[in-house]
mmCIF file of N, CA and C in Angstrom:
data_model
loop_
_atom_site.group_PDB
_atom_site.id
_atom_site.type_symbol
_atom_site.label_atom_id
_atom_site.label_comp_id
_atom_site.label_asym_id
_atom_site.label_seq_id
_atom_site.Cartn_x
_atom_site.Cartn_y
_atom_site.Cartn_z
ATOM 1 N N MET A 1 139.503 96.017 107.997
ATOM 2 C CA MET A 1 139.770 95.866 109.407
ATOM 3 C C MET A 1 140.081 94.400 109.690
ATOM 4 N N SER A 2 141.199 94.153 110.300
ATOM 5 C CA SER A 2 141.636 92.805 110.630
ATOM 6 C C SER A 2 141.506 92.600 112.141
ATOM 7 N N PHE A 3 141.028 91.434 112.547
ATOM 8 C CA PHE A 3 140.841 91.144 113.964
ATOM 9 C C PHE A 3 141.977 90.285 114.495
ATOM 10 N N THR A 4 142.348 90.538 115.747
ATOM 11 C CA THR A 4 143.303 89.677 116.431
ATOM 12 C C THR A 4 142.558 88.438 116.935
ATOM 13 N N ARG A 5 143.323 87.471 117.403
ATOM 14 C CA ARG A 5 142.704 86.255 117.945
ATOM 15 C C ARG A 5 141.829 86.590 119.154
ATOM 16 N N LEU A 6 142.295 87.484 120.020
ATOM 17 C CA LEU A 6 141.525 87.876 121.193
ATOM 18 C C LEU A 6 140.215 88.558 120.791
ATOM 19 N N GLN A 7 140.258 89.389 119.768
ATOM 20 C CA GLN A 7 139.040 90.053 119.303
ATOM 21 C C GLN A 7 138.037 89.036 118.758
ATOM 22 N N LYS A 8 138.528 88.048 118.043
ATOM 23 C CA LYS A 8 137.640 86.996 117.531
ATOM 24 C C LYS A 8 137.032 86.195 118.678
ATOM 25 N N ILE A 9 137.831 85.905 119.700
ATOM 26 C CA ILE A 9 137.317 85.182 120.864
ATOM 27 C C ILE A 9 136.248 86.016 121.567
ATOM 28 N N ALA A 10 136.510 87.305 121.742
ATOM 29 C CA ALA A 10 135.543 88.186 122.400
ATOM 30 C C ALA A 10 134.228 88.221 121.626
ATOM 31 N N LEU A 11 134.318 88.340 120.311
ATOM 32 C CA LEU A 11 133.097 88.338 119.497
ATOM 33 C C LEU A 11 132.404 86.988 119.528
ATOM 34 N N ALA A 12 133.168 85.907 119.569
ATOM 35 C CA ALA A 12 132.565 84.575 119.636
ATOM 36 C C ALA A 12 131.805 84.393 120.950
ATOM 37 N N VAL A 13 132.397 84.825 122.051
ATOM 38 C CA VAL A 13 131.732 84.716 123.356
ATOM 39 C C VAL A 13 130.480 85.591 123.377
ATOM 40 N N ALA A 14 130.623 86.838 122.945
ATOM 41 C CA ALA A 14 129.484 87.757 122.936
ATOM 42 C C ALA A 14 128.394 87.259 121.992
ATOM 43 N N GLY A 15 128.788 86.841 120.804
ATOM 44 C CA GLY A 15 127.816 86.403 119.813
ATOM 45 C C GLY A 15 127.091 85.136 120.214
ATOM 46 N N ALA A 16 127.832 84.156 120.704
ATOM 47 C CA ALA A 16 127.206 82.902 121.117
ATOM 48 C C ALA A 16 126.270 83.124 122.305
ATOM 49 N N THR A 17 126.670 83.973 123.232
ATOM 50 C CA THR A 17 125.829 84.273 124.389
ATOM 51 C C THR A 17 124.547 84.972 123.952
ATOM 52 N N SER A 18 124.697 86.001 123.139
ATOM 53 C CA SER A 18 123.522 86.747 122.672
ATOM 54 C C SER A 18 122.603 85.869 121.830
ATOM 55 N N LEU A 19 123.169 85.109 120.928
ATOM 56 C CA LEU A 19 122.377 84.220 120.072
ATOM 57 C C LEU A 19 121.676 83.149 120.900
ATOM 58 N N GLY A 20 122.388 82.538 121.807
ATOM 59 C CA GLY A 20 121.804 81.480 122.625
ATOM 60 C C GLY A 20 120.690 81.976 123.526
ATOM 61 N N ILE A 21 120.928 83.082 124.198
ATOM 62 C CA ILE A 21 119.893 83.639 125.078
ATOM 63 C C ILE A 21 118.699 84.103 124.253
ATOM 64 N N GLY A 22 118.967 84.790 123.162
ATOM 65 C CA GLY A 22 117.880 85.281 122.313
ATOM 66 C C GLY A 22 117.035 84.157 121.752
ATOM 67 N N ALA A 23 117.674 83.115 121.260
ATOM 68 C CA ALA A 23 116.932 81.982 120.694
ATOM 69 C C ALA A 23 116.109 81.272 121.767
ATOM 70 N N THR A 24 116.663 81.165 122.968
ATOM 71 C CA THR A 24 115.924 80.533 124.062
ATOM 72 C C THR A 24 114.714 81.370 124.460
ATOM 73 N N ILE A 25 114.886 82.673 124.538
ATOM 74 C CA ILE A 25 113.757 83.552 124.867
ATOM 75 C C ILE A 25 112.678 83.443 123.796
ATOM 76 N N MET A 26 113.076 83.431 122.534
ATOM 77 C CA MET A 26 112.085 83.304 121.452
ATOM 78 C C MET A 26 111.367 81.963 121.501
ATOM 79 N N GLY A 27 112.104 80.891 121.692
ATOM 80 C CA GLY A 27 111.531 79.561 121.592
ATOM 81 C C GLY A 27 110.869 79.045 122.853
ATOM 82 N N ALA A 28 111.374 79.447 124.009
ATOM 83 C CA ALA A 28 110.847 78.927 125.280
ATOM 84 C C ALA A 28 110.879 80.021 126.346
ATOM 85 N N PRO A 29 110.118 81.091 126.147
ATOM 86 C CA PRO A 29 110.198 82.210 127.099
ATOM 87 C C PRO A 29 109.812 81.830 128.529
ATOM 88 N N HIS A 30 108.829 80.952 128.687
ATOM 89 C CA HIS A 30 108.420 80.558 130.041
ATOM 90 C C HIS A 30 109.555 79.848 130.775
ATOM 91 N N VAL A 31 110.224 78.968 130.072
ATOM 92 C CA VAL A 31 111.327 78.220 130.673
ATOM 93 C C VAL A 31 112.477 79.166 131.004
ATOM 94 N N PHE A 32 112.819 80.035 130.070
ATOM 95 C CA PHE A 32 113.933 80.958 130.299
ATOM 96 C C PHE A 32 113.680 81.825 131.527
ATOM 97 N N TYR A 33 112.539 82.470 131.583
ATOM 98 C CA TYR A 33 112.272 83.389 132.686
ATOM 99 C C TYR A 33 112.004 82.658 133.997
ATOM 100 N N ALA A 34 111.495 81.440 133.939
ATOM 101 C CA ALA A 34 111.322 80.647 135.165
ATOM 102 C C ALA A 34 112.670 80.399 135.831
ATOM 103 N N SER A 35 113.740 80.313 135.027
ATOM 104 C CA SER A 35 115.070 80.101 135.606
ATOM 105 C C SER A 35 115.509 81.294 136.460
ATOM 106 N N TYR A 36 114.868 82.438 136.278
ATOM 107 C CA TYR A 36 115.120 83.623 137.100
ATOM 108 C C TYR A 36 114.072 83.791 138.190
ATOM 109 N N GLY A 37 113.135 82.838 138.274
ATOM 110 C CA GLY A 37 112.067 82.953 139.246
ATOM 111 C C GLY A 37 110.953 83.888 138.797
ATOM 112 N N ILE A 38 110.832 84.110 137.484
ATOM 113 C CA ILE A 38 109.835 85.019 136.935
ATOM 114 C C ILE A 38 108.787 84.206 136.180
ATOM 115 N N ALA A 39 107.524 84.398 136.541
ATOM 116 C CA ALA A 39 106.413 83.770 135.812
ATOM 117 C C ALA A 39 105.831 84.823 134.881
ATOM 118 N N ILE A 40 105.973 84.616 133.578
ATOM 119 C CA ILE A 40 105.514 85.650 132.643
ATOM 120 C C ILE A 40 104.072 85.472 132.203
ATOM 121 N N GLY A 41 103.451 84.373 132.575
ATOM 122 C CA GLY A 41 102.031 84.202 132.279
ATOM 123 C C GLY A 41 101.740 83.888 130.823
ATOM 124 N N THR A 42 100.488 84.126 130.438
ATOM 125 C CA THR A 42 100.033 83.746 129.100
ATOM 126 C C THR A 42 99.509 84.924 128.286
ATOM 127 N N ASP A 43 99.698 86.148 128.773
ATOM 128 C CA ASP A 43 99.220 87.324 128.052
ATOM 129 C C ASP A 43 99.929 87.424 126.693
ATOM 130 N N PRO A 44 99.175 87.341 125.590
ATOM 131 C CA PRO A 44 99.801 87.381 124.262
ATOM 132 C C PRO A 44 100.603 88.658 124.007
ATOM 133 N N SER A 45 100.180 89.770 124.559
ATOM 134 C CA SER A 45 100.921 91.022 124.349
ATOM 135 C C SER A 45 102.275 90.972 125.045
ATOM 136 N N LEU A 46 102.310 90.492 126.288
ATOM 137 C CA LEU A 46 103.574 90.361 127.008
ATOM 138 C C LEU A 46 104.490 89.364 126.302
ATOM 139 N N LEU A 47 103.936 88.233 125.892
ATOM 140 C CA LEU A 47 104.751 87.240 125.198
ATOM 141 C C LEU A 47 105.294 87.777 123.875
ATOM 142 N N SER A 48 104.506 88.598 123.195
ATOM 143 C CA SER A 48 104.986 89.218 121.957
ATOM 144 C C SER A 48 106.183 90.119 122.235
ATOM 145 N N GLU A 49 106.092 90.916 123.296
ATOM 146 C CA GLU A 49 107.202 91.803 123.665
ATOM 147 C C GLU A 49 108.442 90.999 124.051
ATOM 148 N N VAL A 50 108.244 89.948 124.809
ATOM 149 C CA VAL A 50 109.359 89.121 125.264
ATOM 150 C C VAL A 50 110.033 88.426 124.078
ATOM 151 N N ARG A 51 109.229 87.855 123.195
ATOM 152 C CA ARG A 51 109.806 87.170 122.028
ATOM 153 C C ARG A 51 110.494 88.165 121.080
ATOM 154 N N ALA A 52 109.956 89.384 120.998
ATOM 155 C CA ALA A 52 110.601 90.406 120.167
ATOM 156 C C ALA A 52 111.985 90.742 120.718
ATOM 157 N N LEU A 53 112.102 90.846 122.037
ATOM 158 C CA LEU A 53 113.405 91.066 122.659
ATOM 159 C C LEU A 53 114.344 89.911 122.321
ATOM 160 N N GLY A 54 113.831 88.693 122.407
ATOM 161 C CA GLY A 54 114.641 87.525 122.052
ATOM 162 C C GLY A 54 115.108 87.569 120.611
ATOM 163 N N ALA A 55 114.221 88.006 119.713
ATOM 164 C CA ALA A 55 114.606 88.115 118.296
ATOM 165 C C ALA A 55 115.705 89.150 118.106
ATOM 166 N N GLY A 56 115.613 90.249 118.847
ATOM 167 C CA GLY A 56 116.659 91.276 118.759
ATOM 168 C C GLY A 56 118.008 90.738 119.209
ATOM 169 N N LEU A 57 118.023 90.041 120.328
ATOM 170 C CA LEU A 57 119.273 89.447 120.808
ATOM 171 C C LEU A 57 119.812 88.405 119.826
ATOM 172 N N THR A 58 118.912 87.632 119.240
ATOM 173 C CA THR A 58 119.317 86.633 118.246
ATOM 174 C C THR A 58 119.956 87.331 117.037
ATOM 175 N N GLY A 59 119.336 88.399 116.595
ATOM 176 C CA GLY A 59 119.883 89.147 115.457
ATOM 177 C C GLY A 59 121.244 89.747 115.760
ATOM 178 N N PHE A 60 121.371 90.386 116.924
ATOM 179 C CA PHE A 60 122.665 90.948 117.308
ATOM 180 C C PHE A 60 123.724 89.856 117.410
ATOM 181 N N GLY A 61 123.365 88.713 118.006
ATOM 182 C CA GLY A 61 124.321 87.617 118.129
ATOM 183 C C GLY A 61 124.767 87.096 116.780
ATOM 184 N N THR A 62 123.836 87.022 115.839
ATOM 185 C CA THR A 62 124.162 86.573 114.488
ATOM 186 C C THR A 62 125.148 87.530 113.822
ATOM 187 N N VAL A 63 124.919 88.822 113.993
ATOM 188 C CA VAL A 63 125.836 89.830 113.424
ATOM 189 C C VAL A 63 127.214 89.703 114.054
ATOM 190 N N MET A 64 127.264 89.525 115.372
ATOM 191 C CA MET A 64 128.559 89.383 116.057
ATOM 192 C C MET A 64 129.334 88.191 115.509
ATOM 193 N N LEU A 65 128.651 87.060 115.384
ATOM 194 C CA LEU A 65 129.325 85.855 114.885
ATOM 195 C C LEU A 65 129.713 85.987 113.418
ATOM 196 N N ALA A 66 128.846 86.600 112.618
ATOM 197 C CA ALA A 66 129.157 86.786 111.196
ATOM 198 C C ALA A 66 130.369 87.700 111.021
ATOM 199 N N GLY A 67 130.529 88.669 111.909
ATOM 200 C CA GLY A 67 131.662 89.591 111.816
ATOM 201 C C GLY A 67 133.007 88.925 112.012
ATOM 202 N N ILE A 68 133.000 87.774 112.644
ATOM 203 C CA ILE A 68 134.262 87.050 112.845
ATOM 204 C C ILE A 68 134.804 86.555 111.511
ATOM 205 N N ILE A 69 133.910 86.136 110.621
ATOM 206 C CA ILE A 69 134.369 85.535 109.363
ATOM 207 C C ILE A 69 134.164 86.409 108.139
ATOM 208 N N TRP A 70 133.294 87.403 108.223
ATOM 209 C CA TRP A 70 133.021 88.253 107.061
ATOM 210 C C TRP A 70 133.488 89.667 107.359
ATOM 211 N N SER A 71 134.615 90.061 106.774
ATOM 212 C CA SER A 71 135.264 91.319 107.127
ATOM 213 C C SER A 71 134.399 92.577 106.964
ATOM 214 N N PRO A 72 133.493 92.676 105.984
ATOM 215 C CA PRO A 72 132.682 93.891 105.916
ATOM 216 C C PRO A 72 131.791 94.119 107.151
ATOM 217 N N LEU A 73 131.538 93.073 107.931
ATOM 218 C CA LEU A 73 130.691 93.205 109.122
ATOM 219 C C LEU A 73 131.483 93.392 110.414
ATOM 220 N N ARG A 74 132.785 93.445 110.346
ATOM 221 C CA ARG A 74 133.604 93.448 111.566
ATOM 222 C C ARG A 74 133.329 94.651 112.468
ATOM 223 N N GLN A 75 133.322 95.833 111.916
ATOM 224 C CA GLN A 75 133.063 97.017 112.736
ATOM 225 C C GLN A 75 131.648 96.971 113.303
ATOM 226 N N THR A 76 130.692 96.557 112.488
ATOM 227 C CA THR A 76 129.307 96.448 112.934
ATOM 228 C C THR A 76 129.186 95.402 114.039
ATOM 229 N N ALA A 77 129.904 94.300 113.921
ATOM 230 C CA ALA A 77 129.869 93.253 114.934
ATOM 231 C C ALA A 77 130.386 93.772 116.271
ATOM 232 N N PHE A 78 131.452 94.534 116.224
ATOM 233 C CA PHE A 78 132.016 95.116 117.442
ATOM 234 C C PHE A 78 131.018 96.083 118.088
ATOM 235 N N VAL A 79 130.409 96.926 117.279
ATOM 236 C CA VAL A 79 129.411 97.867 117.796
ATOM 237 C C VAL A 79 128.216 97.111 118.377
ATOM 238 N N ALA A 80 127.785 96.050 117.721
ATOM 239 C CA ALA A 80 126.668 95.241 118.222
ATOM 240 C C ALA A 80 127.018 94.635 119.583
ATOM 241 N N ALA A 81 128.220 94.107 119.720
ATOM 242 C CA ALA A 81 128.640 93.499 120.985
ATOM 243 C C ALA A 81 128.630 94.527 122.111
ATOM 244 N N LEU A 82 129.177 95.690 121.853
ATOM 245 C CA LEU A 82 129.183 96.723 122.892
ATOM 246 C C LEU A 82 127.787 97.241 123.182
ATOM 247 N N THR A 83 126.956 97.349 122.156
ATOM 248 C CA THR A 83 125.584 97.808 122.373
ATOM 249 C C THR A 83 124.851 96.861 123.314
ATOM 250 N N VAL A 84 124.902 95.575 123.026
ATOM 251 C CA VAL A 84 124.194 94.597 123.862
ATOM 252 C C VAL A 84 124.793 94.532 125.256
ATOM 253 N N PHE A 85 126.109 94.388 125.342
ATOM 254 C CA PHE A 85 126.717 94.080 126.628
ATOM 255 C C PHE A 85 127.085 95.307 127.456
ATOM 256 N N LEU A 86 126.790 96.492 126.966
ATOM 257 C CA LEU A 86 126.820 97.686 127.806
ATOM 258 C C LEU A 86 125.404 98.156 128.128
ATOM 259 N N ALA A 87 124.474 98.001 127.175
ATOM 260 C CA ALA A 87 123.101 98.461 127.395
ATOM 261 C C ALA A 87 122.364 97.593 128.419
ATOM 262 N N PHE A 88 122.499 96.285 128.330
ATOM 263 C CA PHE A 88 121.800 95.428 129.291
ATOM 264 C C PHE A 88 122.260 95.698 130.723
ATOM 265 N N PRO A 89 123.565 95.726 131.001
ATOM 266 C CA PRO A 89 123.966 96.042 132.379
ATOM 267 C C PRO A 89 123.533 97.451 132.800
ATOM 268 N N ALA A 90 123.543 98.393 131.885
ATOM 269 C CA ALA A 90 123.105 99.755 132.227
ATOM 270 C C ALA A 90 121.644 99.727 132.674
ATOM 271 N N GLY A 91 120.813 99.026 131.931
ATOM 272 C CA GLY A 91 119.410 98.912 132.308
ATOM 273 C C GLY A 91 119.232 98.209 133.636
ATOM 274 N N ARG A 92 120.017 97.173 133.861
ATOM 275 C CA ARG A 92 119.916 96.443 135.129
ATOM 276 C C ARG A 92 120.363 97.325 136.298
ATOM 277 N N LEU A 93 121.397 98.137 136.088
ATOM 278 C CA LEU A 93 121.864 99.024 137.155
ATOM 279 C C LEU A 93 120.838 100.114 137.456
ATOM 280 N N VAL A 94 120.199 100.648 136.419
ATOM 281 C CA VAL A 94 119.115 101.609 136.638
ATOM 282 C C VAL A 94 118.007 100.951 137.454
ATOM 283 N N SER A 95 117.634 99.739 137.102
ATOM 284 C CA SER A 95 116.593 99.016 137.822
ATOM 285 C C SER A 95 117.004 98.724 139.262
ATOM 286 N N LEU A 96 118.266 98.405 139.460
ATOM 287 C CA LEU A 96 118.765 98.141 140.810
ATOM 288 C C LEU A 96 118.551 99.356 141.709
ATOM 289 N N VAL A 97 118.846 100.536 141.172
ATOM 290 C CA VAL A 97 118.658 101.775 141.927
ATOM 291 C C VAL A 97 117.168 102.113 142.071
ATOM 292 N N ALA A 98 116.428 102.004 140.982
ATOM 293 C CA ALA A 98 115.020 102.422 140.977
ATOM 294 C C ALA A 98 114.078 101.414 141.624
ATOM 295 N N ASP A 99 114.376 100.104 141.482
ATOM 296 C CA ASP A 99 113.417 99.080 141.866
ATOM 297 C C ASP A 99 113.853 98.196 143.023
ATOM 298 N N GLY A 100 115.125 98.213 143.341
ATOM 299 C CA GLY A 100 115.628 97.343 144.403
ATOM 300 C C GLY A 100 116.403 96.168 143.850
ATOM 301 N N VAL A 101 116.820 95.313 144.753
ATOM 302 C CA VAL A 101 117.679 94.185 144.398
ATOM 303 C C VAL A 101 116.847 93.050 143.791
ATOM 304 N N PRO A 102 117.203 92.604 142.595
ATOM 305 C CA PRO A 102 116.489 91.497 141.946
ATOM 306 C C PRO A 102 116.989 90.146 142.458
ATOM 307 N N SER A 103 116.505 89.091 141.835
ATOM 308 C CA SER A 103 116.898 87.727 142.213
ATOM 309 C C SER A 103 118.390 87.502 141.951
ATOM 310 N N THR A 104 118.913 86.452 142.574
ATOM 311 C CA THR A 104 120.326 86.124 142.351
ATOM 312 C C THR A 104 120.585 85.739 140.899
ATOM 313 N N GLY A 105 119.579 85.152 140.228
ATOM 314 C CA GLY A 105 119.738 84.826 138.807
ATOM 315 C C GLY A 105 119.958 86.076 137.966
ATOM 316 N N ILE A 106 119.205 87.119 138.256
ATOM 317 C CA ILE A 106 119.358 88.384 137.528
ATOM 318 C C ILE A 106 120.709 89.015 137.860
ATOM 319 N N LEU A 107 121.107 88.956 139.121
ATOM 320 C CA LEU A 107 122.417 89.491 139.506
ATOM 321 C C LEU A 107 123.542 88.715 138.827
ATOM 322 N N SER A 108 123.362 87.413 138.678
ATOM 323 C CA SER A 108 124.356 86.605 137.952
ATOM 324 C C SER A 108 124.415 87.017 136.487
ATOM 325 N N ALA A 109 123.242 87.272 135.890
ATOM 326 C CA ALA A 109 123.204 87.743 134.496
ATOM 327 C C ALA A 109 123.942 89.068 134.373
ATOM 328 N N LEU A 110 123.730 89.954 135.339
ATOM 329 C CA LEU A 110 124.439 91.241 135.339
ATOM 330 C C LEU A 110 125.949 91.016 135.375
ATOM 331 N N GLY A 111 126.383 90.114 136.232
ATOM 332 C CA GLY A 111 127.816 89.816 136.308
ATOM 333 C C GLY A 111 128.361 89.276 134.988
ATOM 334 N N LEU A 112 127.623 88.368 134.361
ATOM 335 C CA LEU A 112 128.041 87.814 133.071
ATOM 336 C C LEU A 112 128.106 88.908 132.011
ATOM 337 N N GLU A 113 127.085 89.745 131.976
ATOM 338 C CA GLU A 113 127.050 90.830 130.984
ATOM 339 C C GLU A 113 128.223 91.796 131.179
ATOM 340 N N LEU A 114 128.520 92.130 132.424
ATOM 341 C CA LEU A 114 129.657 93.020 132.696
ATOM 342 C C LEU A 114 130.982 92.358 132.319
ATOM 343 N N ALA A 115 131.092 91.056 132.564
ATOM 344 C CA ALA A 115 132.316 90.337 132.200
ATOM 345 C C ALA A 115 132.513 90.323 130.688
ATOM 346 N N ILE A 116 131.446 90.089 129.944
ATOM 347 C CA ILE A 116 131.550 90.082 128.481
ATOM 348 C C ILE A 116 131.853 91.484 127.967
ATOM 349 N N ALA A 117 131.229 92.494 128.562
ATOM 350 C CA ALA A 117 131.536 93.875 128.169
ATOM 351 C C ALA A 117 133.004 94.187 128.426
ATOM 352 N N ALA A 118 133.519 93.780 129.583
ATOM 353 C CA ALA A 118 134.929 94.019 129.907
ATOM 354 C C ALA A 118 135.844 93.294 128.922
ATOM 355 N N LEU A 119 135.499 92.054 128.583
ATOM 356 C CA LEU A 119 136.287 91.302 127.601
ATOM 357 C C LEU A 119 136.322 92.033 126.267
ATOM 358 N N CYS A 120 135.154 92.501 125.811
ATOM 359 C CA CYS A 120 135.088 93.209 124.522
ATOM 360 C C CYS A 120 135.864 94.524 124.581
ATOM 361 N N LEU A 121 135.702 95.271 125.664
ATOM 362 C CA LEU A 121 136.440 96.536 125.787
ATOM 363 C C LEU A 121 137.940 96.293 125.820
ATOM 364 N N PHE A 122 138.380 95.260 126.525
ATOM 365 C CA PHE A 122 139.801 94.939 126.576
ATOM 366 C C PHE A 122 140.307 94.487 125.201
ATOM 367 N N ALA A 123 139.562 93.617 124.552
ATOM 368 C CA ALA A 123 139.986 93.079 123.258
ATOM 369 C C ALA A 123 140.052 94.158 122.188
ATOM 370 N N PHE A 124 139.167 95.138 122.275
ATOM 371 C CA PHE A 124 139.102 96.159 121.235
ATOM 372 C C PHE A 124 139.674 97.501 121.673
ATOM 373 N N ARG A 125 140.450 97.499 122.729
ATOM 374 C CA ARG A 125 141.065 98.755 123.167
ATOM 375 C C ARG A 125 141.998 99.267 122.078
ATOM 376 N N ARG A 126 142.111 100.553 122.041
ATOM 377 C CA ARG A 126 143.014 101.145 121.036
ATOM 378 C C ARG A 126 144.439 101.010 121.515
ATOM 379 N N ARG A 127 145.273 100.597 120.615
ATOM 380 C CA ARG A 127 146.694 100.480 120.926
ATOM 381 C C ARG A 127 147.438 101.548 120.145
ATOM 382 N N THR A 128 148.266 102.251 120.837
ATOM 383 C CA THR A 128 149.075 103.241 120.148
ATOM 384 C C THR A 128 150.478 102.677 120.012
ATOM 385 N N THR A 129 151.017 102.809 118.826
ATOM 386 C CA THR A 129 152.356 102.284 118.583
ATOM 387 C C THR A 129 153.392 103.392 118.525
ATOM 388 N N ALA A 130 152.925 104.606 118.355
ATOM 389 C CA ALA A 130 153.857 105.744 118.308
ATOM 390 C C ALA A 130 153.337 106.815 119.246
ATOM 391 N N PRO A 131 154.235 107.579 119.843
ATOM 392 C CA PRO A 131 153.782 108.653 120.715
ATOM 393 C C PRO A 131 152.992 109.693 119.934
ATOM 394 N N ALA A 132 152.028 110.289 120.593
ATOM 395 C CA ALA A 132 151.225 111.337 119.943
ATOM 396 C C ALA A 132 152.109 112.547 119.677
ATOM 397 N N ARG A 133 151.855 113.202 118.570
ATOM 398 C CA ARG A 133 152.636 114.402 118.201
ATOM 399 C C ARG A 133 151.795 115.629 118.432
ATOM 400 N N MET A 134 152.442 116.636 118.893
ATOM 401 C CA MET A 134 151.746 117.906 119.098
ATOM 402 C C MET A 134 151.888 118.734 117.831
ATOM 403 N N ALA A 135 150.795 119.361 117.473
ATOM 404 C CA ALA A 135 150.842 120.244 116.302
ATOM 405 C C ALA A 135 151.487 121.563 116.714
ATOM 406 N N VAL A 136 152.350 122.054 115.868
ATOM 407 C CA VAL A 136 153.006 123.331 116.140
ATOM 408 C C VAL A 136 152.468 124.352 115.149
ATOM 409 N N SER A 137 151.982 125.449 115.687
ATOM 410 C CA SER A 137 151.429 126.482 114.798
ATOM 411 C C SER A 137 152.496 127.418 114.342
#
């Protein structure tokens, strides 16, 4: 599988975003969540869950970035990008309906996630070069 320049850019944006956010959550969860107006406290169980989420995002981001340069990971990188940047907005939209309107920081994150998802969907859209043929029985 060969990537176009736009596909590489989409994966770079998705991967760098996921890696950066994930690493920040792992390394400085209080600082990260304070930027959204959320105080996560000192409960070791909550911090474990939060850091685990950060590790997952870091891992997905690493796969996305590795897929740009290592061809065996390209399909996996694309799937990882769509998984992260479609699942997070889906969860936020469910929460919006179920829980109400969150802070503007969270709404901004939703906008960023939707923009990255749109970029990835556009970059990886299927292109048809020949008209579809109908099978004749």
